[in-house]
Amino acid sequence: GAGVSQSPSNKVTEKGKDVELRCDPISGHTALYWYRQRLGQGLEFLIYFQGNSAPDKSGLPSDRFSAERTGESVSTLTIQRTQQEDSAVYLCASSASRDFWRVETQYFGPGTRLLVL
Amino acid sequence: AQKITQTQPGMFVQEKEAVTLDCTYDTSDPSYGLFWYKQPSSGEMIFLIYQGSYDQQNATEGRYSLNFQKARKSANLVISASQLGDSAMYFCAMREEMAGNQFYFGTGTSLTVIP
């Protein structure tokens, strides 16, 4: 497939449990982004990777959130001890070039809908 | 301060009419890019149009155009000849050269096209 994929598409979990969300970016894309979108709200930046390093983790809401990326491929967002306020859609996006002056649109995945009961 | 401000939470437009969605931004970086994305009810984010801070002309892509007023720091999206399929959330976003790959998104505008 040519697009960004995310799994699972939906996740229902109980408060206090850990969850792992997966993102497969477009092959060859060096940059990968995670966003959170609460119901009826805009996108909240969480973290981005350039390759497998994360230059900017400033958007992670708490130390319960962490993310990893293997090389320039799969990324996993982990939420530990989930809380009800973590319920949201988690969107992943990737983009291609390191050259700022290229039109580096982000290509978004379909998102993972997380519901914490 | 908010990097991107979209002041219209909801807009209505008659089919075939034009509509303008507002976006203002805040940056001290002279090199930046502005983006608009569409998010239908199905949830995917669709890239619409891009404007670079040094671009001399306003960007256009089909029925979409960007009214770029640099001094005012505004980058309004104009959709001409609205169609029912244009009903969606629209997000304005910015990328600053100093900030590397980080994108800043606004809170979005919900557009409803009325038949």
PDB file of C-alpha atoms in Angstrom:
ATOM      1  CA  GLY A   1       0.000   0.000   0.000  1.00  0.00           C
ATOM      2  CA  ALA A   2       1.147   3.498  -0.736  1.00  0.00           C
ATOM      3  CA  GLY A   3      -0.341   5.343   2.224  1.00  0.00           C
ATOM      4  CA  VAL A   4       0.286   5.715   5.924  1.00  0.00           C
ATOM      5  CA  SER A   5      -1.322   2.937   7.895  1.00  0.00           C
ATOM      6  CA  GLN A   6      -2.193   2.775  11.561  1.00  0.00           C
ATOM      7  CA  SER A   7      -3.287  -0.005  13.830  1.00  0.00           C
ATOM      8  CA  PRO A   8      -5.497  -0.752  15.523  1.00  0.00           C
ATOM      9  CA  SER A   9      -8.197   1.359  13.919  1.00  0.00           C
ATOM     10  CA  ASN A  10     -10.195   1.272  17.145  1.00  0.00           C
ATOM     11  CA  LYS A  11      -9.157   0.473  20.689  1.00  0.00           C
ATOM     12  CA  VAL A  12     -11.306   0.273  23.797  1.00  0.00           C
ATOM     13  CA  THR A  13      -9.433  -0.146  27.038  1.00  0.00           C
ATOM     14  CA  GLU A  14      -9.991   0.151  30.746  1.00  0.00           C
ATOM     15  CA  LYS A  15      -8.607   2.960  32.808  1.00  0.00           C
ATOM     16  CA  GLY A  16      -5.154   2.105  34.098  1.00  0.00           C
ATOM     17  CA  LYS A  17      -4.200  -0.263  31.296  1.00  0.00           C
ATOM     18  CA  ASP A  18      -1.344   0.367  28.860  1.00  0.00           C
ATOM     19  CA  VAL A  19      -1.940   0.715  25.113  1.00  0.00           C
ATOM     20  CA  GLU A  20       0.331   0.636  22.089  1.00  0.00           C
ATOM     21  CA  LEU A  21      -0.562   2.389  18.866  1.00  0.00           C
ATOM     22  CA  ARG A  22       1.319   1.596  15.694  1.00  0.00           C
ATOM     23  CA  CYS A  23       2.105   3.697  12.638  1.00  0.00           C
ATOM     24  CA  ASP A  24       3.589   2.517   9.348  1.00  0.00           C
ATOM     25  CA  PRO A  25       4.697   5.574   7.357  1.00  0.00           C
ATOM     26  CA  ILE A  26       5.068   5.797   3.624  1.00  0.00           C
ATOM     27  CA  SER A  27       8.229   4.008   2.585  1.00  0.00           C
ATOM     28  CA  GLY A  28      11.174   6.388   2.363  1.00  0.00           C
ATOM     29  CA  HIS A  29       9.589   9.159   4.404  1.00  0.00           C
ATOM     30  CA  THR A  30      12.119  10.432   6.899  1.00  0.00           C
ATOM     31  CA  ALA A  31       9.807  12.499   9.084  1.00  0.00           C
ATOM     32  CA  LEU A  32       7.017  11.019  11.172  1.00  0.00           C
ATOM     33  CA  TYR A  33       4.524  12.872  13.339  1.00  0.00           C
ATOM     34  CA  TRP A  34       2.041  11.937  16.021  1.00  0.00           C
ATOM     35  CA  TYR A  35      -0.992  14.082  16.793  1.00  0.00           C
ATOM     36  CA  ARG A  36      -3.948  13.770  19.122  1.00  0.00           C
ATOM     37  CA  GLN A  37      -7.400  14.976  18.175  1.00  0.00           C
ATOM     38  CA  ARG A  38     -10.062  15.078  20.850  1.00  0.00           C
ATOM     39  CA  LEU A  39     -13.684  15.004  19.798  1.00  0.00           C
ATOM     40  CA  GLY A  40     -14.625  18.205  17.992  1.00  0.00           C
ATOM     41  CA  GLN A  41     -11.224  19.754  18.474  1.00  0.00           C
ATOM     42  CA  GLY A  42      -8.146  20.492  16.400  1.00  0.00           C
ATOM     43  CA  LEU A  43      -4.923  18.595  16.136  1.00  0.00           C
ATOM     44  CA  GLU A  44      -2.603  18.605  19.095  1.00  0.00           C
ATOM     45  CA  PHE A  45       1.027  17.971  18.205  1.00  0.00           C
ATOM     46  CA  LEU A  46       2.619  15.239  20.292  1.00  0.00           C
ATOM     47  CA  ILE A  47       6.008  14.327  18.851  1.00  0.00           C
ATOM     48  CA  TYR A  48       7.940  14.080  15.634  1.00  0.00           C
ATOM     49  CA  PHE A  49      10.797  11.904  14.457  1.00  0.00           C
ATOM     50  CA  GLN A  50      13.464  12.650  11.909  1.00  0.00           C
ATOM     51  CA  GLY A  51      14.718   9.195  11.127  1.00  0.00           C
ATOM     52  CA  ASN A  52      14.669   7.362  14.421  1.00  0.00           C
ATOM     53  CA  SER A  53      15.541  10.335  16.584  1.00  0.00           C
ATOM     54  CA  ALA A  54      12.928  12.531  18.194  1.00  0.00           C
ATOM     55  CA  PRO A  55      14.163  16.129  18.138  1.00  0.00           C
ATOM     56  CA  ASP A  56      10.953  17.437  19.609  1.00  0.00           C
ATOM     57  CA  LYS A  57       9.049  15.690  22.364  1.00  0.00           C
ATOM     58  CA  SER A  58       7.566  18.875  23.754  1.00  0.00           C
ATOM     59  CA  GLY A  59       4.015  17.947  22.852  1.00  0.00           C
ATOM     60  CA  LEU A  60       3.844  14.768  24.903  1.00  0.00           C
ATOM     61  CA  PRO A  61       1.209  15.559  27.551  1.00  0.00           C
ATOM     62  CA  SER A  62       2.745  13.594  30.389  1.00  0.00           C
ATOM     63  CA  ASP A  63       5.400  11.035  31.220  1.00  0.00           C
ATOM     64  CA  ARG A  64       2.783   8.342  30.631  1.00  0.00           C
ATOM     65  CA  PHE A  65       3.259   8.970  26.904  1.00  0.00           C
ATOM     66  CA  SER A  66       6.284   7.702  25.020  1.00  0.00           C
ATOM     67  CA  ALA A  67       7.123   6.933  21.421  1.00  0.00           C
ATOM     68  CA  GLU A  68       9.739   4.995  19.530  1.00  0.00           C
ATOM     69  CA  ARG A  69      10.667   4.629  15.904  1.00  0.00           C
ATOM     70  CA  THR A  70      12.684   1.898  14.285  1.00  0.00           C
ATOM     71  CA  GLY A  71      14.979   3.320  11.631  1.00  0.00           C
ATOM     72  CA  GLU A  72      12.897   5.243   9.151  1.00  0.00           C
ATOM     73  CA  SER A  73       9.931   2.946   9.417  1.00  0.00           C
ATOM     74  CA  VAL A  74       7.449   1.847  12.033  1.00  0.00           C
ATOM     75  CA  SER A  75       6.667   3.983  15.050  1.00  0.00           C
ATOM     76  CA  THR A  76       4.880   3.020  18.235  1.00  0.00           C
ATOM     77  CA  LEU A  77       3.120   5.420  20.576  1.00  0.00           C
ATOM     78  CA  THR A  78       2.667   3.964  24.047  1.00  0.00           C
ATOM     79  CA  ILE A  79       0.313   5.307  26.664  1.00  0.00           C
ATOM     80  CA  GLN A  80       0.807   3.849  30.119  1.00  0.00           C
ATOM     81  CA  ARG A  81      -1.835   3.752  32.843  1.00  0.00           C
ATOM     82  CA  THR A  82      -4.453   5.221  30.533  1.00  0.00           C
ATOM     83  CA  GLN A  83      -6.883   7.818  31.814  1.00  0.00           C
ATOM     84  CA  GLN A  84     -10.296   8.754  30.480  1.00  0.00           C
ATOM     85  CA  GLU A  85      -8.936  12.069  29.197  1.00  0.00           C
ATOM     86  CA  ASP A  86      -6.656  10.083  26.875  1.00  0.00           C
ATOM     87  CA  SER A  87      -9.718   9.175  24.810  1.00  0.00           C
ATOM     88  CA  ALA A  88      -9.153  10.691  21.383  1.00  0.00           C
ATOM     89  CA  VAL A  89      -8.163   9.912  17.832  1.00  0.00           C
ATOM     90  CA  TYR A  90      -4.415   9.506  17.485  1.00  0.00           C
ATOM     91  CA  LEU A  91      -3.213  10.486  14.032  1.00  0.00           C
ATOM     92  CA  CYS A  92       0.122   9.658  12.500  1.00  0.00           C
ATOM     93  CA  ALA A  93       1.583  11.453   9.494  1.00  0.00           C
ATOM     94  CA  SER A  94       4.768  11.207   7.471  1.00  0.00           C
ATOM     95  CA  SER A  95       6.585  13.481   5.075  1.00  0.00           C
ATOM     96  CA  ALA A  96       9.402  13.009   2.632  1.00  0.00           C
ATOM     97  CA  SER A  97      12.132  15.525   2.322  1.00  0.00           C
ATOM     98  CA  ARG A  98      14.466  17.263   4.703  1.00  0.00           C
ATOM     99  CA  ASP A  99      14.578  20.254   2.374  1.00  0.00           C
ATOM    100  CA  PHE A 100      12.406  22.954   3.890  1.00  0.00           C
ATOM    101  CA  TRP A 101      11.680  24.632   0.594  1.00  0.00           C
ATOM    102  CA  ARG A 102       9.988  21.630  -0.894  1.00  0.00           C
ATOM    103  CA  VAL A 103       6.271  21.461  -0.410  1.00  0.00           C
ATOM    104  CA  GLU A 104       6.451  18.938   2.363  1.00  0.00           C
ATOM    105  CA  THR A 105       2.911  18.038   2.827  1.00  0.00           C
ATOM    106  CA  GLN A 106       2.219  15.539   5.500  1.00  0.00           C
ATOM    107  CA  TYR A 107       0.408  12.393   4.546  1.00  0.00           C
ATOM    108  CA  PHE A 108      -1.918  11.303   7.292  1.00  0.00           C
ATOM    109  CA  GLY A 109      -2.990   7.863   8.322  1.00  0.00           C
ATOM    110  CA  PRO A 110      -6.615   7.014   9.127  1.00  0.00           C
ATOM    111  CA  GLY A 111      -6.011   7.309  12.856  1.00  0.00           C
ATOM    112  CA  THR A 112      -6.597   5.107  15.872  1.00  0.00           C
ATOM    113  CA  ARG A 113      -9.740   5.839  17.854  1.00  0.00           C
ATOM    114  CA  LEU A 114      -8.956   5.239  21.512  1.00  0.00           C
ATOM    115  CA  LEU A 115     -11.686   5.015  24.117  1.00  0.00           C
ATOM    116  CA  VAL A 116     -10.724   4.665  27.761  1.00  0.00           C
ATOM    117  CA  LEU A 117     -13.559   3.458  29.952  1.00  0.00           C
TER     118      LEU A 117
ATOM    119  CA  ALA B   1       0.629  33.006  21.840  1.00  0.00           C
ATOM    120  CA  GLN B   2      -1.137  30.719  19.417  1.00  0.00           C
ATOM    121  CA  LYS B   3       0.863  30.016  16.299  1.00  0.00           C
ATOM    122  CA  ILE B   4      -2.248  29.509  14.169  1.00  0.00           C
ATOM    123  CA  THR B   5      -5.646  31.056  14.867  1.00  0.00           C
ATOM    124  CA  GLN B   6      -8.856  30.090  13.143  1.00  0.00           C
ATOM    125  CA  THR B   7     -11.640  32.228  14.544  1.00  0.00           C
ATOM    126  CA  GLN B   8     -14.589  30.627  12.752  1.00  0.00           C
ATOM    127  CA  PRO B   9     -15.624  27.400  14.465  1.00  0.00           C
ATOM    128  CA  GLY B  10     -18.438  26.895  11.950  1.00  0.00           C
ATOM    129  CA  MET B  11     -19.398  28.289   8.567  1.00  0.00           C
ATOM    130  CA  PHE B  12     -22.305  27.766   6.194  1.00  0.00           C
ATOM    131  CA  VAL B  13     -22.282  28.411   2.467  1.00  0.00           C
ATOM    132  CA  GLN B  14     -24.821  27.923  -0.277  1.00  0.00           C
ATOM    133  CA  GLU B  15     -23.893  25.425  -2.949  1.00  0.00           C
ATOM    134  CA  LYS B  16     -22.097  27.081  -5.898  1.00  0.00           C
ATOM    135  CA  GLU B  17     -21.191  30.137  -3.835  1.00  0.00           C
ATOM    136  CA  ALA B  18     -17.672  31.078  -2.760  1.00  0.00           C
ATOM    137  CA  VAL B  19     -16.564  30.975   0.876  1.00  0.00           C
ATOM    138  CA  THR B  20     -13.543  32.301   2.744  1.00  0.00           C
ATOM    139  CA  LEU B  21     -12.101  30.507   5.748  1.00  0.00           C
ATOM    140  CA  ASP B  22      -9.930  32.694   7.937  1.00  0.00           C
ATOM    141  CA  CYS B  23      -6.476  31.903   9.251  1.00  0.00           C
ATOM    142  CA  THR B  24      -3.979  34.147  10.997  1.00  0.00           C
ATOM    143  CA  TYR B  25      -0.551  33.114  12.135  1.00  0.00           C
ATOM    144  CA  ASP B  26       2.184  34.253  14.433  1.00  0.00           C
ATOM    145  CA  THR B  27       5.866  33.881  13.666  1.00  0.00           C
ATOM    146  CA  SER B  28       9.097  35.816  13.798  1.00  0.00           C
ATOM    147  CA  ASP B  29      10.784  33.474  11.343  1.00  0.00           C
ATOM    148  CA  PRO B  30      11.034  35.060   7.882  1.00  0.00           C
ATOM    149  CA  SER B  31      10.985  31.588   6.298  1.00  0.00           C
ATOM    150  CA  TYR B  32       7.799  29.639   6.763  1.00  0.00           C
ATOM    151  CA  GLY B  33       5.154  27.698   4.899  1.00  0.00           C
ATOM    152  CA  LEU B  34       1.410  27.737   5.281  1.00  0.00           C
ATOM    153  CA  PHE B  35      -0.834  24.756   4.551  1.00  0.00           C
ATOM    154  CA  TRP B  36      -4.529  24.014   4.415  1.00  0.00           C
ATOM    155  CA  TYR B  37      -5.945  20.564   5.061  1.00  0.00           C
ATOM    156  CA  LYS B  38      -9.479  19.185   4.741  1.00  0.00           C
ATOM    157  CA  GLN B  39     -10.834  16.573   7.114  1.00  0.00           C
ATOM    158  CA  PRO B  40     -14.141  14.994   6.031  1.00  0.00           C
ATOM    159  CA  SER B  41     -16.328  13.135   8.485  1.00  0.00           C
ATOM    160  CA  SER B  42     -14.490   9.956   7.546  1.00  0.00           C
ATOM    161  CA  GLY B  43     -11.473  11.355   9.383  1.00  0.00           C
ATOM    162  CA  GLU B  44      -8.637  11.381   6.884  1.00  0.00           C
ATOM    163  CA  MET B  45      -6.620  14.580   6.457  1.00  0.00           C
ATOM    164  CA  ILE B  46      -6.336  15.770   2.883  1.00  0.00           C
ATOM    165  CA  PHE B  47      -3.732  18.295   1.777  1.00  0.00           C
ATOM    166  CA  LEU B  48      -5.287  21.167  -0.213  1.00  0.00           C
ATOM    167  CA  ILE B  49      -2.848  24.000  -0.812  1.00  0.00           C
ATOM    168  CA  TYR B  50       0.519  25.441   0.198  1.00  0.00           C
ATOM    169  CA  GLN B  51       1.925  28.987   0.361  1.00  0.00           C
ATOM    170  CA  GLY B  52       5.579  29.775   1.024  1.00  0.00           C
ATOM    171  CA  SER B  53       6.501  32.956   2.836  1.00  0.00           C
ATOM    172  CA  TYR B  54       8.644  34.120  -0.076  1.00  0.00           C
ATOM    173  CA  ASP B  55       6.128  33.269  -2.769  1.00  0.00           C
ATOM    174  CA  GLN B  56       5.233  36.382  -4.717  1.00  0.00           C
ATOM    175  CA  GLN B  57       1.873  35.162  -5.915  1.00  0.00           C
ATOM    176  CA  ASN B  58      -1.064  33.698  -4.066  1.00  0.00           C
ATOM    177  CA  ALA B  59      -1.282  29.939  -4.383  1.00  0.00           C
ATOM    178  CA  THR B  60      -4.115  28.389  -6.351  1.00  0.00           C
ATOM    179  CA  GLU B  61      -5.148  24.749  -6.777  1.00  0.00           C
ATOM    180  CA  GLY B  62      -8.311  24.265  -8.787  1.00  0.00           C
ATOM    181  CA  ARG B  63     -11.214  25.712  -6.796  1.00  0.00           C
ATOM    182  CA  TYR B  64      -8.932  26.511  -3.860  1.00  0.00           C
ATOM    183  CA  SER B  65      -6.951  29.694  -3.563  1.00  0.00           C
ATOM    184  CA  LEU B  66      -5.030  31.186  -0.692  1.00  0.00           C
ATOM    185  CA  ASN B  67      -5.402  34.893   0.033  1.00  0.00           C
ATOM    186  CA  PHE B  68      -1.950  35.538   1.489  1.00  0.00           C
ATOM    187  CA  GLN B  69      -1.546  38.884   3.217  1.00  0.00           C
ATOM    188  CA  LYS B  70       1.932  38.785   4.686  1.00  0.00           C
ATOM    189  CA  ALA B  71       1.854  42.105   6.514  1.00  0.00           C
ATOM    190  CA  ARG B  72      -1.365  41.091   8.240  1.00  0.00           C
ATOM    191  CA  LYS B  73      -0.082  37.560   8.804  1.00  0.00           C
ATOM    192  CA  SER B  74      -3.192  36.072   7.336  1.00  0.00           C
ATOM    193  CA  ALA B  75      -3.611  33.137   4.968  1.00  0.00           C
ATOM    194  CA  ASN B  76      -7.295  32.771   4.241  1.00  0.00           C
ATOM    195  CA  LEU B  77      -8.563  29.870   2.159  1.00  0.00           C
ATOM    196  CA  VAL B  78     -11.045  30.716  -0.564  1.00  0.00           C
ATOM    197  CA  ILE B  79     -13.194  27.937  -1.988  1.00  0.00           C
ATOM    198  CA  SER B  80     -15.004  28.922  -5.149  1.00  0.00           C
ATOM    199  CA  ALA B  81     -18.168  27.290  -6.470  1.00  0.00           C
ATOM    200  CA  SER B  82     -18.795  25.282  -3.305  1.00  0.00           C
ATOM    201  CA  GLN B  83     -19.929  21.703  -3.674  1.00  0.00           C
ATOM    202  CA  LEU B  84     -21.750  19.466  -1.232  1.00  0.00           C
ATOM    203  CA  GLY B  85     -18.597  17.377  -0.949  1.00  0.00           C
ATOM    204  CA  ASP B  86     -16.750  20.374   0.451  1.00  0.00           C
ATOM    205  CA  SER B  87     -18.562  19.938   3.767  1.00  0.00           C
ATOM    206  CA  ALA B  88     -15.768  19.082   6.199  1.00  0.00           C
ATOM    207  CA  MET B  89     -13.417  20.450   8.825  1.00  0.00           C
ATOM    208  CA  TYR B  90     -10.676  22.672   7.439  1.00  0.00           C
ATOM    209  CA  PHE B  91      -7.366  23.143   9.209  1.00  0.00           C
ATOM    210  CA  CYS B  92      -4.754  25.799   8.629  1.00  0.00           C
ATOM    211  CA  ALA B  93      -1.172  24.853   9.511  1.00  0.00           C
ATOM    212  CA  MET B  94       2.251  26.433   9.517  1.00  0.00           C
ATOM    213  CA  ARG B  95       5.797  25.230   9.401  1.00  0.00           C
ATOM    214  CA  GLU B  96       8.699  27.491  10.379  1.00  0.00           C
ATOM    215  CA  GLU B  97      12.203  26.930   9.064  1.00  0.00           C
ATOM    216  CA  MET B  98      13.658  27.514  12.536  1.00  0.00           C
ATOM    217  CA  ALA B  99      11.392  24.862  14.014  1.00  0.00           C
ATOM    218  CA  GLY B 100      12.480  22.181  11.586  1.00  0.00           C
ATOM    219  CA  ASN B 101       9.817  19.673  10.807  1.00  0.00           C
ATOM    220  CA  GLN B 102       7.198  20.666  13.344  1.00  0.00           C
ATOM    221  CA  PHE B 103       3.792  21.668  12.035  1.00  0.00           C
ATOM    222  CA  TYR B 104       1.454  23.923  14.002  1.00  0.00           C
ATOM    223  CA  PHE B 105      -2.258  23.438  13.412  1.00  0.00           C
ATOM    224  CA  GLY B 106      -5.213  25.673  14.089  1.00  0.00           C
ATOM    225  CA  THR B 107      -8.377  24.464  15.797  1.00  0.00           C
ATOM    226  CA  GLY B 108     -10.226  24.168  12.523  1.00  0.00           C
ATOM    227  CA  THR B 109     -13.365  25.492  10.864  1.00  0.00           C
ATOM    228  CA  SER B 110     -16.354  23.288  10.180  1.00  0.00           C
ATOM    229  CA  LEU B 111     -17.803  24.096   6.773  1.00  0.00           C
ATOM    230  CA  THR B 112     -21.311  23.034   5.820  1.00  0.00           C
ATOM    231  CA  VAL B 113     -22.450  23.442   2.232  1.00  0.00           C
ATOM    232  CA  ILE B 114     -26.196  23.894   1.924  1.00  0.00           C
ATOM    233  CA  PRO B 115     -27.969  22.604  -1.192  1.00  0.00           C
TER     234      PRO B 115
END
